[in-house]
XYZ file of C-alpha atoms in Angstrom:
717
model
C -2.048 122.004 91.826
C -2.176 118.481 93.171
C -1.375 118.088 96.827
C -0.815 121.335 98.710
C -2.227 124.613 97.553
C 0.392 127.345 97.487
C 2.983 126.863 100.231
C 1.249 125.412 103.260
C 3.513 122.394 103.629
C 7.274 122.299 103.539
C 8.811 120.744 100.456
C 10.829 117.536 100.799
C 14.529 117.967 101.491
C 15.392 114.275 101.198
C 16.681 111.706 103.682
C 19.845 112.353 105.637
C 19.858 116.106 105.096
C 21.271 118.563 107.611
C 19.595 121.930 108.193
C 21.336 124.864 109.868
C 19.559 128.096 110.717
C 20.488 131.518 112.030
C 18.037 134.386 111.806
C 16.622 134.583 108.282
C 19.512 132.570 106.768
C 19.690 128.799 106.507
C 21.636 126.004 104.868
C 20.478 122.567 103.706
C 23.011 119.944 102.681
C 23.688 116.230 102.423
C 25.047 114.343 105.398
C 28.579 114.583 103.954
C 28.264 118.383 103.767
C 27.819 118.664 99.998
C 25.148 120.873 98.448
C 23.581 119.606 95.213
C 21.490 121.870 92.938
C 19.296 119.004 91.740
C 17.993 118.675 95.310
C 16.321 121.356 97.473
C 19.714 122.123 99.004
C 21.554 125.396 99.292
C 22.566 128.370 101.369
C 19.673 130.827 101.544
C 19.789 134.490 102.505
C 16.825 136.887 102.208
C 14.774 134.107 100.551
C 17.396 133.691 97.787
C 19.640 130.678 97.204
C 23.088 132.267 97.163
C 24.887 128.915 96.969
C 23.392 126.071 94.917
C 26.456 123.807 94.621
C 29.212 123.269 97.175
C 30.886 119.945 96.467
C 34.147 118.876 98.058
C 36.243 116.289 96.218
C 39.488 114.771 97.482
C 41.500 113.054 94.766
C 38.418 113.180 92.588
C 36.238 111.367 95.141
C 33.179 112.640 97.021
C 33.318 112.059 100.756
C 31.691 109.020 102.319
C 29.672 110.316 105.261
C 30.438 108.916 108.707
C 28.452 111.318 110.872
C 26.909 114.772 110.926
C 25.980 116.601 114.115
C 24.657 120.068 114.864
C 26.566 121.486 117.798
C 24.400 124.633 117.732
C 21.398 125.348 115.481
C 23.718 127.386 113.247
C 26.821 125.158 113.306
C 27.457 121.546 112.277
C 30.314 119.084 112.211
C 30.475 116.729 109.208
C 32.921 113.818 109.371
C 33.595 111.705 106.311
C 36.330 109.660 104.756
C 37.953 109.591 101.350
C 37.164 106.322 99.545
C 40.242 104.316 98.598
C 41.041 103.759 94.949
C 42.478 100.278 95.582
C 39.200 98.705 96.621
C 39.961 98.332 100.341
C 37.243 99.487 102.697
C 39.160 101.390 105.350
C 40.665 104.727 104.404
C 43.403 106.572 106.318
C 42.078 109.971 105.185
C 39.357 111.439 107.376
C 37.826 114.810 106.484
C 36.146 117.099 108.993
C 34.008 120.017 107.855
C 32.868 122.520 110.498
C 30.230 124.801 108.995
C 28.551 127.871 110.426
C 25.649 129.697 108.803
C 25.032 133.418 109.191
C 24.897 135.969 106.386
C 26.403 133.200 104.241
C 28.597 130.375 105.504
C 32.007 129.836 107.008
C 33.549 126.408 106.592
C 36.728 124.990 108.076
C 38.013 121.874 106.283
C 40.502 119.574 107.994
C 42.066 116.452 106.485
C 43.589 114.008 108.956
C 46.009 111.386 107.712
C 46.018 108.278 109.931
C 48.593 106.553 107.714
C 52.312 106.191 108.466
C 53.010 107.596 105.008
C 52.596 111.066 103.582
C 49.351 111.530 101.635
C 49.241 113.593 98.470
C 45.823 115.202 98.181
C 44.224 117.153 95.379
C 41.239 119.016 96.796
C 38.570 120.584 94.597
C 35.539 122.638 95.587
C 32.941 123.055 92.869
C 30.865 126.175 93.471
C 27.642 127.412 91.859
C 25.111 130.123 92.683
C 21.810 130.149 90.795
C 20.123 132.941 92.851
C 16.855 131.021 92.720
C 13.839 132.120 94.721
C 13.126 130.069 97.799
C 9.796 128.993 96.265
C 11.488 127.851 93.070
C 13.768 125.573 95.068
C 11.125 124.382 97.520
C 8.725 123.389 94.760
C 11.431 122.006 92.418
C 10.590 124.409 89.611
C 13.667 126.537 89.064
C 12.964 128.047 85.651
C 14.670 131.433 85.528
C 18.190 131.417 84.164
C 20.283 134.316 85.352
C 22.924 135.857 83.131
C 26.028 134.789 85.015
C 29.564 136.129 85.316
C 32.363 134.476 87.308
C 35.583 136.292 88.148
C 38.613 134.982 90.030
C 40.691 137.539 91.894
C 43.545 136.222 94.035
C 42.011 133.933 96.636
C 38.434 135.047 95.860
C 35.781 134.009 93.374
C 32.943 136.418 92.637
C 29.773 135.054 91.034
C 27.272 137.620 89.798
C 23.860 137.172 88.275
C 21.522 139.448 86.335
C 17.878 138.842 85.549
C 15.913 141.679 83.961
C 16.773 144.664 86.214
C 17.755 142.582 89.275
C 21.417 142.135 90.241
C 22.711 139.684 92.826
C 26.094 138.318 93.731
C 28.127 136.157 96.044
C 31.831 136.140 96.939
C 33.773 133.003 97.904
C 37.046 133.464 99.772
C 39.505 130.576 100.011
C 42.853 131.490 101.542
C 45.733 129.643 99.900
C 43.646 128.148 97.101
C 44.307 128.196 93.402
C 41.123 129.965 92.381
C 39.817 129.805 88.817
C 36.506 130.901 87.388
C 35.406 127.265 87.447
C 36.431 126.001 90.906
C 38.743 126.197 93.913
C 41.804 123.910 94.039
C 44.381 122.906 96.627
C 47.361 120.576 96.253
C 48.677 119.510 99.636
C 50.841 116.856 101.210
C 49.383 115.736 104.528
C 52.191 114.391 106.722
C 52.051 110.935 108.334
C 49.757 111.013 111.361
C 49.309 114.705 110.586
C 46.636 117.142 109.490
C 45.959 119.976 107.046
C 43.321 122.697 107.441
C 41.896 125.628 105.547
C 39.036 128.047 105.967
C 36.544 129.225 103.366
C 33.706 131.720 103.444
C 30.758 132.540 101.226
C 28.953 135.861 101.633
C 26.291 137.621 99.564
C 27.349 140.677 97.579
C 25.221 143.691 96.786
C 26.042 145.992 93.926
C 29.184 143.997 93.269
C 30.585 144.544 96.767
C 30.734 141.866 99.416
C 29.895 142.809 102.998
C 32.347 142.204 105.821
C 32.599 138.536 106.666
C 30.418 137.379 109.532
C 32.786 134.595 110.477
C 35.098 133.993 113.428
C 38.601 135.249 113.020
C 41.734 133.264 113.774
C 42.483 132.921 117.451
C 39.105 131.466 118.343
C 37.171 134.664 119.024
C 33.419 134.212 118.959
C 31.516 134.797 115.738
C 28.526 137.163 115.665
C 26.270 134.095 115.865
C 28.123 132.904 118.943
C 27.882 136.323 120.558
C 24.204 136.555 119.680
C 23.620 133.169 121.270
C 25.599 134.147 124.368
C 23.487 137.290 124.765
C 20.326 135.197 124.381
C 21.442 132.623 126.939
C 22.307 135.394 129.402
C 18.816 136.926 129.279
C 16.611 133.819 129.409
C 15.770 131.613 132.411
C 18.149 128.851 133.420
C 16.612 125.603 134.561
C 17.468 122.289 136.140
C 15.043 119.380 136.386
C 15.106 116.045 138.098
C 14.064 114.515 134.779
C 17.152 114.952 132.586
C 15.353 113.988 129.388
C 12.781 116.759 129.796
C 15.539 119.172 130.790
C 17.376 118.365 127.546
C 14.211 118.999 125.529
C 13.663 122.367 127.187
C 17.270 123.394 126.615
C 16.949 122.394 122.959
C 13.797 124.517 122.778
C 15.690 127.501 124.148
C 18.463 127.028 121.571
C 16.051 126.652 118.667
C 13.964 129.630 119.726
C 17.137 131.684 119.912
C 18.155 130.640 116.396
C 14.689 131.393 114.982
C 14.832 135.039 116.075
C 15.058 137.507 113.202
C 15.320 141.300 113.128
C 12.853 143.724 111.614
C 14.964 145.304 108.807
C 13.326 148.689 109.427
C 13.875 148.474 113.204
C 16.935 146.347 114.039
C 16.243 146.769 117.749
C 13.070 144.709 117.337
C 13.434 140.964 117.375
C 10.629 138.720 116.117
C 10.204 134.965 115.733
C 10.443 133.328 112.302
C 8.023 130.483 111.611
C 10.466 127.630 110.995
C 13.248 126.018 109.009
C 13.951 125.398 106.304
C 11.336 127.159 104.179
C 9.648 129.587 106.559
C 12.494 131.695 107.965
C 10.437 134.853 107.802
C 7.776 136.772 109.671
C 4.390 135.044 109.773
C 1.360 136.557 111.457
C -0.165 133.470 113.032
C 3.025 131.491 113.618
C 5.091 134.344 115.008
C 2.276 135.439 117.323
C 1.652 131.908 118.609
C 5.315 131.178 119.189
C 5.985 134.457 120.973
C 2.862 134.047 123.117
C 3.962 130.546 124.124
C 7.436 131.900 124.954
C 6.256 134.801 127.149
C 7.695 133.331 130.389
C 11.091 132.998 128.697
C 11.357 136.346 126.884
C 8.337 138.687 126.737
C 10.233 141.065 124.426
C 9.837 138.597 121.525
C 6.071 139.045 121.629
C 6.376 142.817 121.894
C 8.736 142.991 118.908
C 6.422 140.748 116.905
C 3.398 142.934 117.717
C 5.209 146.159 116.831
C 6.482 144.740 113.545
C 3.066 143.394 112.559
C 1.426 146.685 113.557
C 3.689 148.570 111.130
C 2.466 146.306 108.339
C -1.205 146.216 109.344
C -3.557 146.382 106.371
C -4.599 149.809 105.113
C -6.335 149.286 101.770
C -8.462 146.702 100.002
C -6.275 144.685 97.610
C -7.809 141.460 96.260
C -4.440 140.103 95.072
C -2.589 140.314 98.379
C -5.903 139.984 100.300
C -4.972 143.092 102.264
C -7.870 144.814 104.027
C -7.950 147.719 106.505
C -6.968 146.506 109.975
C -5.964 143.011 108.839
C -2.776 141.366 110.116
C -0.534 139.784 107.499
C -0.030 136.081 106.878
C 3.595 136.200 105.714
C 6.386 138.395 104.400
C 8.783 137.290 101.677
C 12.021 138.986 100.569
C 13.553 138.745 97.109
C 10.858 136.408 95.769
C 9.493 136.889 92.276
C 5.850 137.926 92.191
C 4.782 134.919 90.142
C 5.759 132.547 92.943
C 4.731 134.260 96.188
C 1.272 134.010 97.686
C -1.000 136.653 96.215
C 1.808 137.675 93.876
C 3.308 140.182 96.323
C 5.981 140.227 99.013
C 3.382 140.671 101.782
C 0.346 138.372 101.798
C -2.632 138.814 104.141
C -4.600 135.578 103.615
C -5.002 134.612 107.276
C -8.331 134.603 109.081
C -6.963 134.157 112.597
C -3.860 136.370 112.808
C -5.950 139.525 113.280
C -7.880 138.523 116.441
C -4.748 136.744 117.624
C -2.879 140.059 117.438
C -5.312 141.573 119.951
C -5.136 138.526 122.225
C -1.329 138.557 122.241
C -1.268 142.287 122.990
C -3.455 141.564 126.004
C -1.024 138.888 127.136
C 2.007 141.134 126.613
C 0.456 143.950 128.606
C 0.430 141.678 131.685
C 4.205 141.341 131.648
C 5.143 144.786 132.902
C 6.059 146.812 129.817
C 5.762 150.589 130.061
C 2.187 151.816 129.727
C 3.043 154.117 126.823
C 4.482 151.119 124.932
C 1.172 149.272 125.231
C -0.902 152.417 124.658
C 0.864 152.989 121.325
C -0.435 149.607 120.123
C -4.053 150.042 121.248
C -5.172 151.853 118.052
C -3.872 148.875 116.083
C -5.887 146.531 118.320
C -8.998 148.622 117.706
C -8.398 148.580 113.955
C -8.004 144.805 114.165
C -11.364 144.477 115.923
C -12.929 146.747 113.289
C -11.654 144.266 110.665
C -13.205 141.403 112.668
C -16.601 143.128 112.721
C -16.564 144.296 109.112
C -14.327 142.532 106.607
C -13.924 139.429 108.777
C -17.665 138.881 109.105
C -18.406 138.568 105.409
C -22.143 137.920 105.666
C -23.071 139.786 108.847
C -23.981 136.689 110.872
C -21.644 137.600 113.736
C -19.007 134.966 112.887
C -15.671 135.495 111.121
C -15.321 133.594 107.829
C -12.746 133.285 105.069
C -12.811 132.768 101.309
C -9.737 133.445 99.220
C -9.932 136.403 96.868
C -7.675 135.097 94.082
C -6.369 131.779 92.793
C -2.825 132.480 94.009
C -3.981 132.618 97.617
C -4.575 129.953 100.212
C -7.772 127.914 99.894
C -7.931 127.417 103.664
C -6.833 130.325 105.829
C -6.902 129.033 109.394
C -3.983 127.198 110.966
C -4.982 124.032 109.091
C -4.244 125.711 105.788
C -3.704 122.724 103.500
C -6.157 122.517 100.627
C -8.012 119.537 102.153
C -7.714 120.513 105.813
C -11.408 121.279 106.489
C -13.870 118.487 105.757
C -17.078 116.788 106.855
C -17.233 113.542 108.818
C -17.763 111.637 105.565
C -14.644 113.201 104.025
C -16.308 115.780 101.772
C -14.478 119.097 101.575
C -16.167 122.118 103.122
C -17.032 124.925 100.711
C -16.303 128.569 101.547
C -16.913 130.972 103.078
C -15.850 128.927 106.113
C -16.231 129.956 109.763
C -13.801 127.922 111.895
C -14.673 127.121 115.489
C -11.275 128.136 116.913
C -11.373 131.447 115.030
C -14.566 132.385 116.869
C -12.793 131.418 120.090
C -9.878 133.685 119.156
C -12.300 136.547 118.539
C -13.804 135.879 121.974
C -10.341 136.102 123.552
C -9.574 139.230 121.549
C -12.702 140.985 122.800
C -11.996 140.087 126.425
C -8.328 141.011 126.088
C -9.228 144.444 124.753
C -11.874 144.729 127.500
C -9.405 144.230 130.306
C -6.897 146.603 128.671
C -9.693 149.182 128.609
C -10.439 148.527 132.270
C -6.737 148.664 133.102
C -6.588 152.055 131.379
C -9.563 153.399 133.306
C -12.208 153.073 130.572
C -14.831 150.976 132.373
C -17.654 151.701 129.850
C -15.596 150.347 126.928
C -14.611 147.341 129.021
C -18.266 146.604 129.786
C -19.263 147.030 126.125
C -16.601 144.624 124.885
C -17.329 142.091 127.603
C -21.008 142.097 126.664
C -20.042 141.631 122.998
C -17.919 138.639 123.993
C -20.730 137.141 126.064
C -23.113 137.392 123.106
C -20.558 135.720 120.825
C -20.119 132.887 123.315
C -23.880 132.322 123.439
C -24.276 132.250 119.642
C -21.182 130.097 119.212
C -22.493 127.375 121.499
C -25.831 127.415 119.734
C -24.397 127.268 116.217
C -21.377 124.960 116.595
C -22.401 122.434 119.255
C -23.695 119.086 117.968
C -25.601 117.474 120.865
C -26.057 114.176 119.055
C -22.264 113.897 118.573
C -21.107 115.342 121.877
C -18.556 117.660 120.274
C -18.266 120.911 118.335
C -18.334 121.207 114.560
C -14.957 122.151 113.164
C -16.652 124.909 111.147
C -19.757 126.264 109.484
C -19.612 126.111 105.678
C -20.844 128.628 103.130
C -24.423 127.418 103.589
C -24.129 127.633 107.413
C -24.128 123.870 107.725
C -22.170 122.334 110.573
C -18.970 120.787 109.216
C -19.293 117.749 111.437
C -15.812 116.221 111.450
C -14.342 115.505 114.883
C -11.121 117.523 114.901
C -8.621 118.946 117.370
C -9.777 122.514 116.697
C -12.385 122.285 119.445
C -9.592 121.549 121.922
C -8.122 124.972 121.236
C -11.528 126.467 122.029
C -11.126 125.220 125.606
C -8.127 127.474 126.159
C -10.054 130.557 125.072
C -12.954 129.820 127.431
C -15.722 129.997 124.846
C -16.970 126.473 125.633
C -20.057 126.247 127.862
C -19.403 124.609 131.233
C -21.889 121.800 130.666
C -20.176 120.781 127.401
C -16.583 120.697 128.691
C -16.611 117.077 130.016
C -17.865 115.758 126.678
C -15.196 117.674 124.774
C -12.449 116.434 127.099
C -13.658 112.848 126.818
C -13.727 112.996 123.032
C -10.255 114.565 122.805
C -8.774 111.772 124.924
C -10.663 108.973 123.139
C -8.687 106.290 121.234
C -9.894 107.837 117.973
C -8.336 111.194 118.856
C -5.415 110.436 121.175
C -2.731 108.416 119.398
C -0.599 107.780 122.479
C 1.830 110.482 121.315
C -0.708 113.281 121.264
C -4.153 114.379 120.098
C -4.644 113.873 116.370
C -5.761 116.696 114.131
C -8.642 114.489 112.948
C -10.256 111.481 114.590
C -9.426 108.083 113.129
C -13.107 107.296 112.504
C -13.546 110.260 110.131
C -13.805 109.867 106.359
C -10.727 111.988 105.551
C -8.514 110.404 108.216
C -4.987 109.586 107.112
C -2.286 109.236 109.774
C 0.367 110.361 107.284
C -1.489 113.502 106.141
C -0.543 117.072 106.965
C -3.752 118.065 108.790
C -6.091 115.050 108.641
C -4.826 112.720 111.332
C -1.305 113.890 112.146
C -0.172 115.091 115.588
C 1.013 118.686 115.956
C 2.884 119.489 119.190
C 1.752 123.128 119.396
C -1.874 122.102 118.903
C -1.500 119.664 121.779
C 0.111 122.288 124.010
C -2.863 124.612 123.540
C -5.272 121.731 124.185
C -3.389 120.800 127.377
C -3.660 124.374 128.679
C -7.377 124.334 127.917
C -7.847 121.083 129.820
C -5.930 122.478 132.782
C -8.126 125.553 132.772
C -11.106 123.394 133.677
C -9.362 121.042 136.079
C -8.650 118.117 133.750
C -5.167 117.774 135.208
C -4.532 114.090 134.497
C -5.544 114.509 130.869
C -3.207 117.494 130.438
C -0.379 115.603 132.127
C -0.948 112.659 129.803
C -0.626 114.875 126.707
C 2.463 116.658 128.018
C 4.206 113.450 129.022
C 3.471 111.832 125.646
C 5.051 114.777 123.823
C 8.136 114.811 126.038
C 8.516 111.075 125.425
C 8.154 111.643 121.677
C 10.977 114.215 121.823
C 13.335 111.534 123.132
C 13.272 109.936 119.654
C 14.392 113.158 117.926
C 17.309 114.233 120.143
C 15.092 116.416 122.285
C 13.692 118.492 119.410
C 9.980 118.257 118.687
C 9.272 118.576 114.942
C 6.487 120.645 113.417
C 4.320 117.500 113.318
C 4.543 113.734 113.192
C 2.263 111.042 111.848
C -0.825 109.964 113.743
C -0.228 106.212 113.897
C -1.311 104.685 117.177
C 1.372 104.077 119.794
C -0.118 100.605 120.214
C 0.563 99.949 116.542
C 3.990 101.604 116.155
C 6.303 101.798 119.159
C 7.997 105.047 118.072
C 6.531 108.305 116.737
C 6.589 108.151 112.933
C 8.219 111.244 111.360
C 6.243 113.284 108.865
C 8.530 113.450 105.791
C 8.521 117.216 105.223
C 8.070 118.538 108.759
C 9.931 121.758 109.549
C 12.648 121.332 112.149
C 13.346 123.523 114.000
C 9.934 125.123 113.890
C 8.773 127.970 116.117
C 5.511 126.455 117.403
C 7.200 123.163 118.116
C 10.203 124.836 119.768
C 7.950 126.725 122.170
C 5.681 123.740 122.908
C 7.871 122.325 125.728
C 7.996 125.787 127.304
C 4.219 126.098 127.220
C 3.729 122.572 128.548
C 5.958 123.119 131.579
C 4.707 126.599 132.443
C 1.095 125.490 132.063
C 1.693 122.512 134.364
C 3.271 124.973 136.790
C -0.059 126.836 136.429
C 1.932 129.991 136.108
C 0.174 133.333 135.568
C 1.552 136.850 135.849
C -0.361 140.121 135.952
C 2.149 142.849 136.729
C -0.211 145.827 136.580
C -2.386 144.112 139.199
C 0.654 143.294 141.312
C 0.059 139.560 141.154
C 1.914 136.379 140.279
C 0.010 133.086 140.566
C 1.372 129.547 140.616
C -0.113 126.214 141.699
C 2.089 123.411 140.287
C 0.577 120.231 138.873
C 3.771 118.667 137.537
C 3.764 114.858 137.330
C 5.981 113.159 139.889
C 8.095 111.670 137.072
C 9.254 115.180 136.084
C 11.209 115.529 139.331
C 12.022 118.768 141.093
C 12.331 122.009 139.140
C 14.785 124.850 139.738
C 14.547 128.005 137.587
C 16.702 131.110 137.897
C 16.745 134.371 135.915
C 13.016 134.146 135.095
C 11.629 137.528 133.920
C 9.043 139.087 136.204
C 8.207 142.758 135.736
C 11.350 144.821 136.206
C 13.263 142.006 137.874
C 14.358 138.391 137.733
C 13.089 135.699 140.053
C 14.113 132.219 141.189
C 11.519 129.447 141.348
C 11.905 126.115 143.124
C 9.294 123.378 142.950
C 9.866 120.360 145.166
C 7.165 117.686 145.318
C 4.732 120.234 143.799
C 5.483 122.779 146.538
C 6.709 126.103 145.100
C 8.960 128.744 146.607
C 9.828 132.046 144.961
C 12.747 134.380 145.607
C 13.586 137.814 144.283
C 10.098 139.121 143.558
C 10.194 142.796 142.526
C 8.673 145.317 144.883
C 4.907 145.502 144.537
C 4.504 141.958 143.180
C 2.785 139.425 145.442
C 2.989 135.668 144.995
C -0.337 133.811 145.238
C -0.211 130.055 145.797
C -3.289 129.231 143.729
C -4.387 128.661 140.169
C -6.312 131.725 139.134
C -6.179 132.578 135.428
C -5.533 136.237 134.808
C -8.815 136.808 132.997
C -10.876 135.527 135.911
C -8.923 137.755 138.280
C -9.400 140.807 136.130
C -13.094 140.306 135.460
C -13.770 139.868 139.145
C -11.836 143.022 139.998
C -13.615 144.900 137.234
C -16.979 143.800 138.573
C -17.803 142.288 135.193
C -18.170 138.690 136.329
C -16.347 135.601 135.100
C -16.996 135.268 131.370
C -15.233 131.981 130.975
């Protein structure tokens, strides 16, 4: 396939589209609210397009869009006007469409007549449901044709589809409409200076029966989505900042993170983070772990739910098609997708090289946040199985490094976070050949070993802690010998199948800083290279330096700027005292968010800020996207130099916020069994409401350093 292999990049949705998201459901439409089947539009539920056409005509005319705004991630207001038939520009008929997405959609249509004369209106809604797989729509290759039946019954239209032994359906309800099998019709007279309204809903049906509507009832009571959002807002921290622009970005992050939460179908009490809209509203190993780790200070339960859900689906057997292996953590889960279109041909695909060590690292992070010991203990066998995968299946050739090579031609060619087909290359632009050992994957393994070591120490198993710490120290030594390029002053992005250093200068080494695997004497060179004009665009650190052979500022992974990547790099720089450099990255990203209404996209192009005065959007970037939504949270908490270690009775903070950010006031912040209030004025912090047994330390002391010192194991990085 030309371009992307499998599904690494989002498909284009077209200019002027509006995306709404709630849990695992989402809606993509034109700016006037219409949904067109010839475009990647639709209402999607459980990875199936349950609505492929939703066109509103007034007097035979499509609406001319005036504006579209998302009031919440799951609700939008579309305002348009009805074109005049007499050739005059201004129309007295304005149409408002308020749409909410949940398990389907609810739409309220209002026509306002600004004329002094009554307006006769014939309103038609054309409705289609093709029940296409998400991948069919995303990749513009809808080929299956379902056997369709359409049945009007009073004010409802039921559309049912059959394909082989699969049955799906959708029910449209339109109170007061003349419903036929073809469309919905209204004939109304809108009074002078008056209005007319109606409400419609579309919900999926199973076995021919539609579920109860998710929508608000008359009288203005909150919908389930509203109530879910209210519950989310009540449990997360509330903040006020002197810098209103940054405050807006953080609030937008909170809203988007709330909308990206999905439930584990087998355990509705567990909430996990979906990867991003529109095409990745499902559980991903890497993405969900990263996002929940970055959001720990906001809601630690997201990370716990993600870990528990991934643990239930941890690999048990060797399956070359799905790339499942014992102990391996999955790459993604898909629902209702035909096997010919999903990765590996199955609903669960395991082709990720980094999710497995990342699982162990995130469990270590979660265990610091005060969950019951038996909750963490129940996950330790899964962490040990994950490390067994690292040592056995992950290390394909026994050289002590974790490599990847896809096991079938339906899988991903590249299986790290830069998973586009051309994402790993040499300085001259040549593609690296597998098996490939990525530098940041070795750093993740290092963190995983140390995380499991301190959990062992915390549980009273000092010998296991010492064994794992020694294993980590040996990995760090071999990593710095194998990946460092002294003549270049930076780390190779990878080792290829012949153990050659893949010598491109890429952002991956910046993530290694966070994990602590970089030797002290090499850190200044890495920091200098990351902040060089070739790497730092002015809006963030590029994925690939501009002097590399494969550089393209408008590529997915070869010169673009990814906010989450930059957040991890900033934390790594802060770890070693490069405060100004971290502040520069954070400030650039917050300034970039000002151009997108406070929402950072998945990525943007890597053009220099000196060349282009605004960040250039990447055409198919996911928005909202989990990593990007949690980036502002990670940037602020890292600049607060905020570390919690509940089992050790400690909470550390030593703010390094730029003066331009203003004062910071946070209430309702989770801390162990309680909620605390944090005030930072001119970089001076005060804390109120600390739970009993938790001491506040006014210093920057990363949790791992603290633990290793207490364990008598020394500082391993």
